[in-house]
């Protein structure tokens, strides 16, 4: 069985602060994919990043960076110099690598509030 | 490229009534998913289609929920009869079978309120 845990229910920061959202996953598969999605108040899920289980390189995209560590089964997401527009609910998700059953297992989400 | 379309965007019904949601995936996407997102939770898979066949419906409450994807394009999700606990946002997503990464594109969702 797969499971994704996002222990932080809600985080509040002041603009320009750095913030890290934690994600811990469980799976027995050796091939799997990890994702982060953003859900702004409008409700539509917006894809941010994916990682496969064989690629542990960290990634940076602008103010966003992701740290994938298989040893601790974690895939954490850091926003540098946060902005008010970053306020949203962020979901970490996991899917199997096997062809066919690739539905996403989501964590419960972390609500990020960035205060001006 | 047009995104995933869903309708209606909002629906309010009374318990024991029936309701249906419609989804039109991105053109050419063979895989279609229906997720249920209860307030304060992450989306949970209800059913996955590959073309017009069901791949996974293990979490679909089959006594009241049904879904179909005729001709492997549009899909309809139905609830009959609805219960209070069915109040949620119903999300449709699609992905291309060609991609090994399974990037899923989500629609805006249908917010269902059962009174």
mmCIF file with all atom_site columns, C-alpha atoms in Angstrom:
data_model
loop_
_atom_site.group_PDB
_atom_site.id
_atom_site.type_symbol
_atom_site.label_atom_id
_atom_site.label_alt_id
_atom_site.label_comp_id
_atom_site.label_asym_id
_atom_site.label_entity_id
_atom_site.label_seq_id
_atom_site.pdbx_PDB_ins_code
_atom_site.Cartn_x
_atom_site.Cartn_y
_atom_site.Cartn_z
_atom_site.occupancy
_atom_site.B_iso_or_equiv
_atom_site.pdbx_formal_charge
_atom_site.auth_seq_id
_atom_site.auth_comp_id
_atom_site.auth_asym_id
_atom_site.auth_atom_id
_atom_site.pdbx_PDB_model_num
ATOM 1   C CA . UNK A 1 1   ? 0.000   0.000  0.000   1.00 0.00 ? 1   UNK A CA 1
ATOM 2   C CA . UNK A 1 2   ? 1.116   3.517  -0.708  1.00 0.00 ? 2   UNK A CA 1
ATOM 3   C CA . UNK A 1 3   ? 0.928   6.417  1.695   1.00 0.00 ? 3   UNK A CA 1
ATOM 4   C CA . UNK A 1 4   ? 1.925   10.067 1.672   1.00 0.00 ? 4   UNK A CA 1
ATOM 5   C CA . UNK A 1 5   ? 2.211   12.065 4.880   1.00 0.00 ? 5   UNK A CA 1
ATOM 6   C CA . UNK A 1 6   ? 2.279   15.834 5.076   1.00 0.00 ? 6   UNK A CA 1
ATOM 7   C CA . UNK A 1 7   ? 2.551   16.481 8.787   1.00 0.00 ? 7   UNK A CA 1
ATOM 8   C CA . UNK A 1 8   ? 2.274   20.259 8.517   1.00 0.00 ? 8   UNK A CA 1
ATOM 9   C CA . UNK A 1 9   ? -1.396  21.161 8.273   1.00 0.00 ? 9   UNK A CA 1
ATOM 10  C CA . UNK A 1 10  ? -0.895  24.901 8.028   1.00 0.00 ? 10  UNK A CA 1
ATOM 11  C CA . UNK A 1 11  ? 2.098   27.226 7.846   1.00 0.00 ? 11  UNK A CA 1
ATOM 12  C CA . UNK A 1 12  ? 2.031   30.992 8.107   1.00 0.00 ? 12  UNK A CA 1
ATOM 13  C CA . UNK A 1 13  ? 5.013   33.133 7.114   1.00 0.00 ? 13  UNK A CA 1
ATOM 14  C CA . UNK A 1 14  ? 5.699   36.750 6.359   1.00 0.00 ? 14  UNK A CA 1
ATOM 15  C CA . UNK A 1 15  ? 6.570   37.747 2.826   1.00 0.00 ? 15  UNK A CA 1
ATOM 16  C CA . UNK A 1 16  ? 10.224  37.188 1.859   1.00 0.00 ? 16  UNK A CA 1
ATOM 17  C CA . UNK A 1 17  ? 10.704  34.425 4.411   1.00 0.00 ? 17  UNK A CA 1
ATOM 18  C CA . UNK A 1 18  ? 11.872  31.024 3.215   1.00 0.00 ? 18  UNK A CA 1
ATOM 19  C CA . UNK A 1 19  ? 9.543   28.105 3.929   1.00 0.00 ? 19  UNK A CA 1
ATOM 20  C CA . UNK A 1 20  ? 9.908   24.324 3.608   1.00 0.00 ? 20  UNK A CA 1
ATOM 21  C CA . UNK A 1 21  ? 6.986   21.965 3.152   1.00 0.00 ? 21  UNK A CA 1
ATOM 22  C CA . UNK A 1 22  ? 7.630   18.420 4.290   1.00 0.00 ? 22  UNK A CA 1
ATOM 23  C CA . UNK A 1 23  ? 6.553   15.224 2.539   1.00 0.00 ? 23  UNK A CA 1
ATOM 24  C CA . UNK A 1 24  ? 7.211   11.658 3.640   1.00 0.00 ? 24  UNK A CA 1
ATOM 25  C CA . UNK A 1 25  ? 6.078   8.703  1.539   1.00 0.00 ? 25  UNK A CA 1
ATOM 26  C CA . UNK A 1 26  ? 5.717   4.953  1.873   1.00 0.00 ? 26  UNK A CA 1
ATOM 27  C CA . UNK A 1 27  ? 5.764   2.451  -0.969  1.00 0.00 ? 27  UNK A CA 1
ATOM 28  C CA . UNK A 1 28  ? 7.037   -1.059 -1.632  1.00 0.00 ? 28  UNK A CA 1
ATOM 29  C CA . UNK A 1 29  ? 7.654   -0.358 -5.289  1.00 0.00 ? 29  UNK A CA 1
ATOM 30  C CA . UNK A 1 30  ? 11.187  0.235  -6.476  1.00 0.00 ? 30  UNK A CA 1
ATOM 31  C CA . UNK A 1 31  ? 9.970   2.364  -9.362  1.00 0.00 ? 31  UNK A CA 1
ATOM 32  C CA . UNK A 1 32  ? 7.676   5.214  -8.487  1.00 0.00 ? 32  UNK A CA 1
ATOM 33  C CA . UNK A 1 33  ? 7.053   8.891  -9.172  1.00 0.00 ? 33  UNK A CA 1
ATOM 34  C CA . UNK A 1 34  ? 6.696   11.792 -6.786  1.00 0.00 ? 34  UNK A CA 1
ATOM 35  C CA . UNK A 1 35  ? 4.821   14.991 -7.507  1.00 0.00 ? 35  UNK A CA 1
ATOM 36  C CA . UNK A 1 36  ? 4.000   18.341 -6.008  1.00 0.00 ? 36  UNK A CA 1
ATOM 37  C CA . UNK A 1 37  ? 0.786   20.151 -6.898  1.00 0.00 ? 37  UNK A CA 1
ATOM 38  C CA . UNK A 1 38  ? -0.433  23.603 -5.922  1.00 0.00 ? 38  UNK A CA 1
ATOM 39  C CA . UNK A 1 39  ? -4.116  24.300 -5.279  1.00 0.00 ? 39  UNK A CA 1
ATOM 40  C CA . UNK A 1 40  ? -4.833  28.040 -5.160  1.00 0.00 ? 40  UNK A CA 1
ATOM 41  C CA . UNK A 1 41  ? -8.153  29.369 -3.827  1.00 0.00 ? 41  UNK A CA 1
ATOM 42  C CA . UNK A 1 42  ? -9.668  28.934 -7.294  1.00 0.00 ? 42  UNK A CA 1
ATOM 43  C CA . UNK A 1 43  ? -9.478  25.174 -6.677  1.00 0.00 ? 43  UNK A CA 1
ATOM 44  C CA . UNK A 1 44  ? -7.693  23.891 -9.772  1.00 0.00 ? 44  UNK A CA 1
ATOM 45  C CA . UNK A 1 45  ? -4.696  21.667 -9.109  1.00 0.00 ? 45  UNK A CA 1
ATOM 46  C CA . UNK A 1 46  ? -1.548  23.010 -10.749 1.00 0.00 ? 46  UNK A CA 1
ATOM 47  C CA . UNK A 1 47  ? 1.357   20.675 -11.472 1.00 0.00 ? 47  UNK A CA 1
ATOM 48  C CA . UNK A 1 48  ? 4.697   21.881 -10.090 1.00 0.00 ? 48  UNK A CA 1
ATOM 49  C CA . UNK A 1 49  ? 7.217   19.062 -10.371 1.00 0.00 ? 49  UNK A CA 1
ATOM 50  C CA . UNK A 1 50  ? 7.701   15.310 -10.742 1.00 0.00 ? 50  UNK A CA 1
ATOM 51  C CA . UNK A 1 51  ? 10.579  13.078 -9.798  1.00 0.00 ? 51  UNK A CA 1
ATOM 52  C CA . UNK A 1 52  ? 11.169  9.411  -10.540 1.00 0.00 ? 52  UNK A CA 1
ATOM 53  C CA . UNK A 1 53  ? 12.642  7.106  -7.948  1.00 0.00 ? 53  UNK A CA 1
ATOM 54  C CA . UNK A 1 54  ? 15.955  6.762  -9.780  1.00 0.00 ? 54  UNK A CA 1
ATOM 55  C CA . UNK A 1 55  ? 16.699  10.455 -9.890  1.00 0.00 ? 55  UNK A CA 1
ATOM 56  C CA . UNK A 1 56  ? 17.754  11.850 -6.540  1.00 0.00 ? 56  UNK A CA 1
ATOM 57  C CA . UNK A 1 57  ? 19.182  15.051 -7.878  1.00 0.00 ? 57  UNK A CA 1
ATOM 58  C CA . UNK A 1 58  ? 17.773  18.128 -6.240  1.00 0.00 ? 58  UNK A CA 1
ATOM 59  C CA . UNK A 1 59  ? 16.053  20.585 -8.516  1.00 0.00 ? 59  UNK A CA 1
ATOM 60  C CA . UNK A 1 60  ? 15.739  24.331 -8.489  1.00 0.00 ? 60  UNK A CA 1
ATOM 61  C CA . UNK A 1 61  ? 13.252  26.331 -10.510 1.00 0.00 ? 61  UNK A CA 1
ATOM 62  C CA . UNK A 1 62  ? 13.314  30.014 -9.757  1.00 0.00 ? 62  UNK A CA 1
ATOM 63  C CA . UNK A 1 63  ? 12.291  30.457 -6.131  1.00 0.00 ? 63  UNK A CA 1
ATOM 64  C CA . UNK A 1 64  ? 11.255  26.805 -5.851  1.00 0.00 ? 64  UNK A CA 1
ATOM 65  C CA . UNK A 1 65  ? 13.526  23.918 -4.932  1.00 0.00 ? 65  UNK A CA 1
ATOM 66  C CA . UNK A 1 66  ? 12.968  20.279 -4.143  1.00 0.00 ? 66  UNK A CA 1
ATOM 67  C CA . UNK A 1 67  ? 15.012  17.882 -2.036  1.00 0.00 ? 67  UNK A CA 1
ATOM 68  C CA . UNK A 1 68  ? 14.476  14.175 -2.704  1.00 0.00 ? 68  UNK A CA 1
ATOM 69  C CA . UNK A 1 69  ? 16.088  11.718 -0.277  1.00 0.00 ? 69  UNK A CA 1
ATOM 70  C CA . UNK A 1 70  ? 15.336  8.028  -0.716  1.00 0.00 ? 70  UNK A CA 1
ATOM 71  C CA . UNK A 1 71  ? 17.181  7.173  2.514   1.00 0.00 ? 71  UNK A CA 1
ATOM 72  C CA . UNK A 1 72  ? 14.530  9.006  4.531   1.00 0.00 ? 72  UNK A CA 1
ATOM 73  C CA . UNK A 1 73  ? 11.657  8.583  2.010   1.00 0.00 ? 73  UNK A CA 1
ATOM 74  C CA . UNK A 1 74  ? 11.218  12.321 1.851   1.00 0.00 ? 74  UNK A CA 1
ATOM 75  C CA . UNK A 1 75  ? 10.520  14.791 -0.930  1.00 0.00 ? 75  UNK A CA 1
ATOM 76  C CA . UNK A 1 76  ? 10.546  18.260 0.594   1.00 0.00 ? 76  UNK A CA 1
ATOM 77  C CA . UNK A 1 77  ? 9.666   21.505 -1.144  1.00 0.00 ? 77  UNK A CA 1
ATOM 78  C CA . UNK A 1 78  ? 11.245  24.871 -0.333  1.00 0.00 ? 78  UNK A CA 1
ATOM 79  C CA . UNK A 1 79  ? 10.032  28.281 -1.424  1.00 0.00 ? 79  UNK A CA 1
ATOM 80  C CA . UNK A 1 80  ? 12.682  30.974 -1.151  1.00 0.00 ? 80  UNK A CA 1
ATOM 81  C CA . UNK A 1 81  ? 11.673  34.578 -0.542  1.00 0.00 ? 81  UNK A CA 1
ATOM 82  C CA . UNK A 1 82  ? 7.980   33.735 -0.339  1.00 0.00 ? 82  UNK A CA 1
ATOM 83  C CA . UNK A 1 83  ? 5.382   35.998 -1.909  1.00 0.00 ? 83  UNK A CA 1
ATOM 84  C CA . UNK A 1 84  ? 1.696   36.560 -1.209  1.00 0.00 ? 84  UNK A CA 1
ATOM 85  C CA . UNK A 1 85  ? 0.871   34.794 -4.496  1.00 0.00 ? 85  UNK A CA 1
ATOM 86  C CA . UNK A 1 86  ? 2.386   31.619 -3.052  1.00 0.00 ? 86  UNK A CA 1
ATOM 87  C CA . UNK A 1 87  ? -0.550  31.346 -0.653  1.00 0.00 ? 87  UNK A CA 1
ATOM 88  C CA . UNK A 1 88  ? -2.280  28.075 -1.496  1.00 0.00 ? 88  UNK A CA 1
ATOM 89  C CA . UNK A 1 89  ? -2.645  24.477 -0.429  1.00 0.00 ? 89  UNK A CA 1
ATOM 90  C CA . UNK A 1 90  ? 0.264   22.322 -1.563  1.00 0.00 ? 90  UNK A CA 1
ATOM 91  C CA . UNK A 1 91  ? -0.075  18.596 -2.107  1.00 0.00 ? 91  UNK A CA 1
ATOM 92  C CA . UNK A 1 92  ? 2.601   15.960 -2.352  1.00 0.00 ? 92  UNK A CA 1
ATOM 93  C CA . UNK A 1 93  ? 1.600   12.859 -4.322  1.00 0.00 ? 93  UNK A CA 1
ATOM 94  C CA . UNK A 1 94  ? 2.953   9.455  -5.277  1.00 0.00 ? 94  UNK A CA 1
ATOM 95  C CA . UNK A 1 95  ? 2.237   7.090  -8.148  1.00 0.00 ? 95  UNK A CA 1
ATOM 96  C CA . UNK A 1 96  ? 3.463   3.624  -8.988  1.00 0.00 ? 96  UNK A CA 1
ATOM 97  C CA . UNK A 1 97  ? 5.787   3.053  -11.877 1.00 0.00 ? 97  UNK A CA 1
ATOM 98  C CA . UNK A 1 98  ? 4.026   0.025  -13.238 1.00 0.00 ? 98  UNK A CA 1
ATOM 99  C CA . UNK A 1 99  ? 2.260   0.547  -16.508 1.00 0.00 ? 99  UNK A CA 1
ATOM 100 C CA . UNK A 1 100 ? -1.465  0.991  -16.086 1.00 0.00 ? 100 UNK A CA 1
ATOM 101 C CA . UNK A 1 101 ? -2.258  1.740  -12.477 1.00 0.00 ? 101 UNK A CA 1
ATOM 102 C CA . UNK A 1 102 ? -0.797  5.195  -12.171 1.00 0.00 ? 102 UNK A CA 1
ATOM 103 C CA . UNK A 1 103 ? -3.375  7.003  -10.123 1.00 0.00 ? 103 UNK A CA 1
ATOM 104 C CA . UNK A 1 104 ? -1.967  9.486  -7.654  1.00 0.00 ? 104 UNK A CA 1
ATOM 105 C CA . UNK A 1 105 ? -1.985  8.933  -3.916  1.00 0.00 ? 105 UNK A CA 1
ATOM 106 C CA . UNK A 1 106 ? -2.129  12.371 -2.325  1.00 0.00 ? 106 UNK A CA 1
ATOM 107 C CA . UNK A 1 107 ? -1.111  13.601 1.077   1.00 0.00 ? 107 UNK A CA 1
ATOM 108 C CA . UNK A 1 108 ? -3.553  15.665 3.090   1.00 0.00 ? 108 UNK A CA 1
ATOM 109 C CA . UNK A 1 109 ? -1.974  18.929 1.984   1.00 0.00 ? 109 UNK A CA 1
ATOM 110 C CA . UNK A 1 110 ? -0.251  21.865 3.675   1.00 0.00 ? 110 UNK A CA 1
ATOM 111 C CA . UNK A 1 111 ? -1.973  25.220 3.637   1.00 0.00 ? 111 UNK A CA 1
ATOM 112 C CA . UNK A 1 112 ? 0.573   28.011 3.217   1.00 0.00 ? 112 UNK A CA 1
ATOM 113 C CA . UNK A 1 113 ? -0.397  31.547 4.155   1.00 0.00 ? 113 UNK A CA 1
ATOM 114 C CA . UNK A 1 114 ? 2.034   34.280 3.181   1.00 0.00 ? 114 UNK A CA 1
ATOM 115 C CA . UNK A 1 115 ? 1.309   37.528 4.966   1.00 0.00 ? 115 UNK A CA 1
ATOM 116 C CA . UNK A 1 116 ? 2.333   40.836 3.384   1.00 0.00 ? 116 UNK A CA 1
ATOM 117 C CA . UNK B 2 1   ? -4.390  23.285 -26.175 1.00 0.00 ? 1   UNK B CA 1
ATOM 118 C CA . UNK B 2 2   ? -7.683  23.134 -24.310 1.00 0.00 ? 2   UNK B CA 1
ATOM 119 C CA . UNK B 2 3   ? -7.564  21.799 -20.759 1.00 0.00 ? 3   UNK B CA 1
ATOM 120 C CA . UNK B 2 4   ? -9.801  19.309 -19.003 1.00 0.00 ? 4   UNK B CA 1
ATOM 121 C CA . UNK B 2 5   ? -13.391 20.523 -19.005 1.00 0.00 ? 5   UNK B CA 1
ATOM 122 C CA . UNK B 2 6   ? -15.932 19.709 -16.324 1.00 0.00 ? 6   UNK B CA 1
ATOM 123 C CA . UNK B 2 7   ? -19.542 20.596 -15.770 1.00 0.00 ? 7   UNK B CA 1
ATOM 124 C CA . UNK B 2 8   ? -21.403 21.714 -13.838 1.00 0.00 ? 8   UNK B CA 1
ATOM 125 C CA . UNK B 2 9   ? -19.047 23.723 -11.641 1.00 0.00 ? 9   UNK B CA 1
ATOM 126 C CA . UNK B 2 10  ? -21.442 23.704 -8.697  1.00 0.00 ? 10  UNK B CA 1
ATOM 127 C CA . UNK B 2 11  ? -24.374 21.520 -7.725  1.00 0.00 ? 11  UNK B CA 1
ATOM 128 C CA . UNK B 2 12  ? -26.629 21.541 -4.688  1.00 0.00 ? 12  UNK B CA 1
ATOM 129 C CA . UNK B 2 13  ? -29.004 18.636 -4.108  1.00 0.00 ? 13  UNK B CA 1
ATOM 130 C CA . UNK B 2 14  ? -30.892 17.048 -1.257  1.00 0.00 ? 14  UNK B CA 1
ATOM 131 C CA . UNK B 2 15  ? -29.933 13.674 0.135   1.00 0.00 ? 15  UNK B CA 1
ATOM 132 C CA . UNK B 2 16  ? -31.354 10.696 -1.709  1.00 0.00 ? 16  UNK B CA 1
ATOM 133 C CA . UNK B 2 17  ? -31.452 12.642 -4.970  1.00 0.00 ? 17  UNK B CA 1
ATOM 134 C CA . UNK B 2 18  ? -29.367 11.727 -8.010  1.00 0.00 ? 18  UNK B CA 1
ATOM 135 C CA . UNK B 2 19  ? -26.659 13.771 -9.666  1.00 0.00 ? 19  UNK B CA 1
ATOM 136 C CA . UNK B 2 20  ? -24.333 13.413 -12.647 1.00 0.00 ? 20  UNK B CA 1
ATOM 137 C CA . UNK B 2 21  ? -21.055 15.075 -13.514 1.00 0.00 ? 21  UNK B CA 1
ATOM 138 C CA . UNK B 2 22  ? -19.448 15.338 -16.922 1.00 0.00 ? 22  UNK B CA 1
ATOM 139 C CA . UNK B 2 23  ? -15.798 15.444 -17.938 1.00 0.00 ? 23  UNK B CA 1
ATOM 140 C CA . UNK B 2 24  ? -14.118 16.054 -21.285 1.00 0.00 ? 24  UNK B CA 1
ATOM 141 C CA . UNK B 2 25  ? -10.385 15.230 -21.133 1.00 0.00 ? 25  UNK B CA 1
ATOM 142 C CA . UNK B 2 26  ? -7.579  16.770 -23.103 1.00 0.00 ? 26  UNK B CA 1
ATOM 143 C CA . UNK B 2 27  ? -7.737  15.647 -26.703 1.00 0.00 ? 27  UNK B CA 1
ATOM 144 C CA . UNK B 2 28  ? -5.807  12.455 -27.288 1.00 0.00 ? 28  UNK B CA 1
ATOM 145 C CA . UNK B 2 29  ? -5.436  11.544 -23.625 1.00 0.00 ? 29  UNK B CA 1
ATOM 146 C CA . UNK B 2 30  ? -6.291  7.884  -23.229 1.00 0.00 ? 30  UNK B CA 1
ATOM 147 C CA . UNK B 2 31  ? -6.293  7.795  -19.436 1.00 0.00 ? 31  UNK B CA 1
ATOM 148 C CA . UNK B 2 32  ? -9.007  9.483  -17.403 1.00 0.00 ? 32  UNK B CA 1
ATOM 149 C CA . UNK B 2 33  ? -9.361  9.680  -13.633 1.00 0.00 ? 33  UNK B CA 1
ATOM 150 C CA . UNK B 2 34  ? -12.115 10.737 -11.261 1.00 0.00 ? 34  UNK B CA 1
ATOM 151 C CA . UNK B 2 35  ? -11.027 11.910 -7.810  1.00 0.00 ? 35  UNK B CA 1
ATOM 152 C CA . UNK B 2 36  ? -13.094 12.926 -4.790  1.00 0.00 ? 36  UNK B CA 1
ATOM 153 C CA . UNK B 2 37  ? -11.729 15.723 -2.630  1.00 0.00 ? 37  UNK B CA 1
ATOM 154 C CA . UNK B 2 38  ? -13.456 16.207 0.712   1.00 0.00 ? 38  UNK B CA 1
ATOM 155 C CA . UNK B 2 39  ? -12.882 19.565 2.365   1.00 0.00 ? 39  UNK B CA 1
ATOM 156 C CA . UNK B 2 40  ? -9.526  19.678 4.129   1.00 0.00 ? 40  UNK B CA 1
ATOM 157 C CA . UNK B 2 41  ? -8.256  16.464 2.535   1.00 0.00 ? 41  UNK B CA 1
ATOM 158 C CA . UNK B 2 42  ? -6.233  15.458 -0.484  1.00 0.00 ? 42  UNK B CA 1
ATOM 159 C CA . UNK B 2 43  ? -7.964  14.069 -3.558  1.00 0.00 ? 43  UNK B CA 1
ATOM 160 C CA . UNK B 2 44  ? -8.780  10.368 -3.464  1.00 0.00 ? 44  UNK B CA 1
ATOM 161 C CA . UNK B 2 45  ? -9.089  8.217  -6.561  1.00 0.00 ? 45  UNK B CA 1
ATOM 162 C CA . UNK B 2 46  ? -12.550 6.923  -7.354  1.00 0.00 ? 46  UNK B CA 1
ATOM 163 C CA . UNK B 2 47  ? -11.975 5.349  -10.755 1.00 0.00 ? 47  UNK B CA 1
ATOM 164 C CA . UNK B 2 48  ? -9.397  5.191  -13.540 1.00 0.00 ? 48  UNK B CA 1
ATOM 165 C CA . UNK B 2 49  ? -10.199 4.515  -17.201 1.00 0.00 ? 49  UNK B CA 1
ATOM 166 C CA . UNK B 2 50  ? -7.834  3.507  -19.968 1.00 0.00 ? 50  UNK B CA 1
ATOM 167 C CA . UNK B 2 51  ? -9.685  4.355  -23.170 1.00 0.00 ? 51  UNK B CA 1
ATOM 168 C CA . UNK B 2 52  ? -13.173 3.011  -22.384 1.00 0.00 ? 52  UNK B CA 1
ATOM 169 C CA . UNK B 2 53  ? -12.052 0.253  -20.028 1.00 0.00 ? 53  UNK B CA 1
ATOM 170 C CA . UNK B 2 54  ? -11.835 0.406  -16.238 1.00 0.00 ? 54  UNK B CA 1
ATOM 171 C CA . UNK B 2 55  ? -8.312  0.004  -14.815 1.00 0.00 ? 55  UNK B CA 1
ATOM 172 C CA . UNK B 2 56  ? -9.038  0.633  -11.139 1.00 0.00 ? 56  UNK B CA 1
ATOM 173 C CA . UNK B 2 57  ? -12.361 1.148  -9.382  1.00 0.00 ? 57  UNK B CA 1
ATOM 174 C CA . UNK B 2 58  ? -11.417 -0.419 -6.064  1.00 0.00 ? 58  UNK B CA 1
ATOM 175 C CA . UNK B 2 59  ? -12.318 2.729  -4.094  1.00 0.00 ? 59  UNK B CA 1
ATOM 176 C CA . UNK B 2 60  ? -15.565 3.492  -5.892  1.00 0.00 ? 60  UNK B CA 1
ATOM 177 C CA . UNK B 2 61  ? -18.639 2.967  -3.657  1.00 0.00 ? 61  UNK B CA 1
ATOM 178 C CA . UNK B 2 62  ? -20.386 0.857  -6.235  1.00 0.00 ? 62  UNK B CA 1
ATOM 179 C CA . UNK B 2 63  ? -23.678 0.700  -4.368  1.00 0.00 ? 63  UNK B CA 1
ATOM 180 C CA . UNK B 2 64  ? -24.288 4.350  -5.188  1.00 0.00 ? 64  UNK B CA 1
ATOM 181 C CA . UNK B 2 65  ? -21.577 5.559  -7.563  1.00 0.00 ? 65  UNK B CA 1
ATOM 182 C CA . UNK B 2 66  ? -21.232 4.645  -11.214 1.00 0.00 ? 66  UNK B CA 1
ATOM 183 C CA . UNK B 2 67  ? -19.066 5.929  -14.033 1.00 0.00 ? 67  UNK B CA 1
ATOM 184 C CA . UNK B 2 68  ? -18.735 5.342  -17.714 1.00 0.00 ? 68  UNK B CA 1
ATOM 185 C CA . UNK B 2 69  ? -16.543 6.462  -20.546 1.00 0.00 ? 69  UNK B CA 1
ATOM 186 C CA . UNK B 2 70  ? -18.305 5.647  -23.758 1.00 0.00 ? 70  UNK B CA 1
ATOM 187 C CA . UNK B 2 71  ? -16.162 5.787  -26.894 1.00 0.00 ? 71  UNK B CA 1
ATOM 188 C CA . UNK B 2 72  ? -13.075 6.433  -24.782 1.00 0.00 ? 72  UNK B CA 1
ATOM 189 C CA . UNK B 2 73  ? -13.443 10.216 -24.680 1.00 0.00 ? 73  UNK B CA 1
ATOM 190 C CA . UNK B 2 74  ? -15.978 11.953 -22.419 1.00 0.00 ? 74  UNK B CA 1
ATOM 191 C CA . UNK B 2 75  ? -16.886 10.484 -19.065 1.00 0.00 ? 75  UNK B CA 1
ATOM 192 C CA . UNK B 2 76  ? -19.849 10.727 -16.717 1.00 0.00 ? 76  UNK B CA 1
ATOM 193 C CA . UNK B 2 77  ? -19.836 10.093 -12.970 1.00 0.00 ? 77  UNK B CA 1
ATOM 194 C CA . UNK B 2 78  ? -23.184 9.477  -11.298 1.00 0.00 ? 78  UNK B CA 1
ATOM 195 C CA . UNK B 2 79  ? -24.287 9.296  -7.680  1.00 0.00 ? 79  UNK B CA 1
ATOM 196 C CA . UNK B 2 80  ? -27.620 7.669  -6.898  1.00 0.00 ? 80  UNK B CA 1
ATOM 197 C CA . UNK B 2 81  ? -28.822 8.169  -4.201  1.00 0.00 ? 81  UNK B CA 1
ATOM 198 C CA . UNK B 2 82  ? -26.632 10.870 -2.702  1.00 0.00 ? 82  UNK B CA 1
ATOM 199 C CA . UNK B 2 83  ? -25.692 10.972 0.968   1.00 0.00 ? 83  UNK B CA 1
ATOM 200 C CA . UNK B 2 84  ? -24.574 13.882 3.110   1.00 0.00 ? 84  UNK B CA 1
ATOM 201 C CA . UNK B 2 85  ? -21.014 12.525 3.166   1.00 0.00 ? 85  UNK B CA 1
ATOM 202 C CA . UNK B 2 86  ? -20.824 12.798 -0.622  1.00 0.00 ? 86  UNK B CA 1
ATOM 203 C CA . UNK B 2 87  ? -20.427 16.566 -0.289  1.00 0.00 ? 87  UNK B CA 1
ATOM 204 C CA . UNK B 2 88  ? -17.048 17.181 -1.897  1.00 0.00 ? 88  UNK B CA 1
ATOM 205 C CA . UNK B 2 89  ? -15.291 18.467 -4.984  1.00 0.00 ? 89  UNK B CA 1
ATOM 206 C CA . UNK B 2 90  ? -15.170 15.931 -7.798  1.00 0.00 ? 90  UNK B CA 1
ATOM 207 C CA . UNK B 2 91  ? -12.072 16.302 -9.906  1.00 0.00 ? 91  UNK B CA 1
ATOM 208 C CA . UNK B 2 92  ? -11.474 14.863 -13.327 1.00 0.00 ? 92  UNK B CA 1
ATOM 209 C CA . UNK B 2 93  ? -7.940  14.410 -14.632 1.00 0.00 ? 93  UNK B CA 1
ATOM 210 C CA . UNK B 2 94  ? -6.417  13.014 -17.792 1.00 0.00 ? 94  UNK B CA 1
ATOM 211 C CA . UNK B 2 95  ? -3.003  11.866 -18.906 1.00 0.00 ? 95  UNK B CA 1
ATOM 212 C CA . UNK B 2 96  ? -1.300  10.643 -22.036 1.00 0.00 ? 96  UNK B CA 1
ATOM 213 C CA . UNK B 2 97  ? -0.451  6.951  -22.159 1.00 0.00 ? 97  UNK B CA 1
ATOM 214 C CA . UNK B 2 98  ? 2.657   7.774  -24.105 1.00 0.00 ? 98  UNK B CA 1
ATOM 215 C CA . UNK B 2 99  ? 4.221   9.576  -21.176 1.00 0.00 ? 99  UNK B CA 1
ATOM 216 C CA . UNK B 2 100 ? 6.057   7.387  -18.717 1.00 0.00 ? 100 UNK B CA 1
ATOM 217 C CA . UNK B 2 101 ? 5.863   10.145 -16.147 1.00 0.00 ? 101 UNK B CA 1
ATOM 218 C CA . UNK B 2 102 ? 2.108   10.096 -15.845 1.00 0.00 ? 102 UNK B CA 1
ATOM 219 C CA . UNK B 2 103 ? 1.723   13.832 -15.545 1.00 0.00 ? 103 UNK B CA 1
ATOM 220 C CA . UNK B 2 104 ? -1.954  14.343 -14.861 1.00 0.00 ? 104 UNK B CA 1
ATOM 221 C CA . UNK B 2 105 ? -3.854  17.450 -15.891 1.00 0.00 ? 105 UNK B CA 1
ATOM 222 C CA . UNK B 2 106 ? -6.783  18.387 -13.700 1.00 0.00 ? 106 UNK B CA 1
ATOM 223 C CA . UNK B 2 107 ? -10.050 20.076 -14.491 1.00 0.00 ? 107 UNK B CA 1
ATOM 224 C CA . UNK B 2 108 ? -11.592 22.835 -12.329 1.00 0.00 ? 108 UNK B CA 1
ATOM 225 C CA . UNK B 2 109 ? -13.783 20.348 -10.459 1.00 0.00 ? 109 UNK B CA 1
ATOM 226 C CA . UNK B 2 110 ? -17.463 20.145 -9.589  1.00 0.00 ? 110 UNK B CA 1
ATOM 227 C CA . UNK B 2 111 ? -18.356 21.225 -6.080  1.00 0.00 ? 111 UNK B CA 1
ATOM 228 C CA . UNK B 2 112 ? -21.251 19.104 -4.782  1.00 0.00 ? 112 UNK B CA 1
ATOM 229 C CA . UNK B 2 113 ? -23.242 20.062 -1.717  1.00 0.00 ? 113 UNK B CA 1
ATOM 230 C CA . UNK B 2 114 ? -25.706 17.515 -0.363  1.00 0.00 ? 114 UNK B CA 1
ATOM 231 C CA . UNK B 2 115 ? -28.271 18.953 2.056   1.00 0.00 ? 115 UNK B CA 1
#
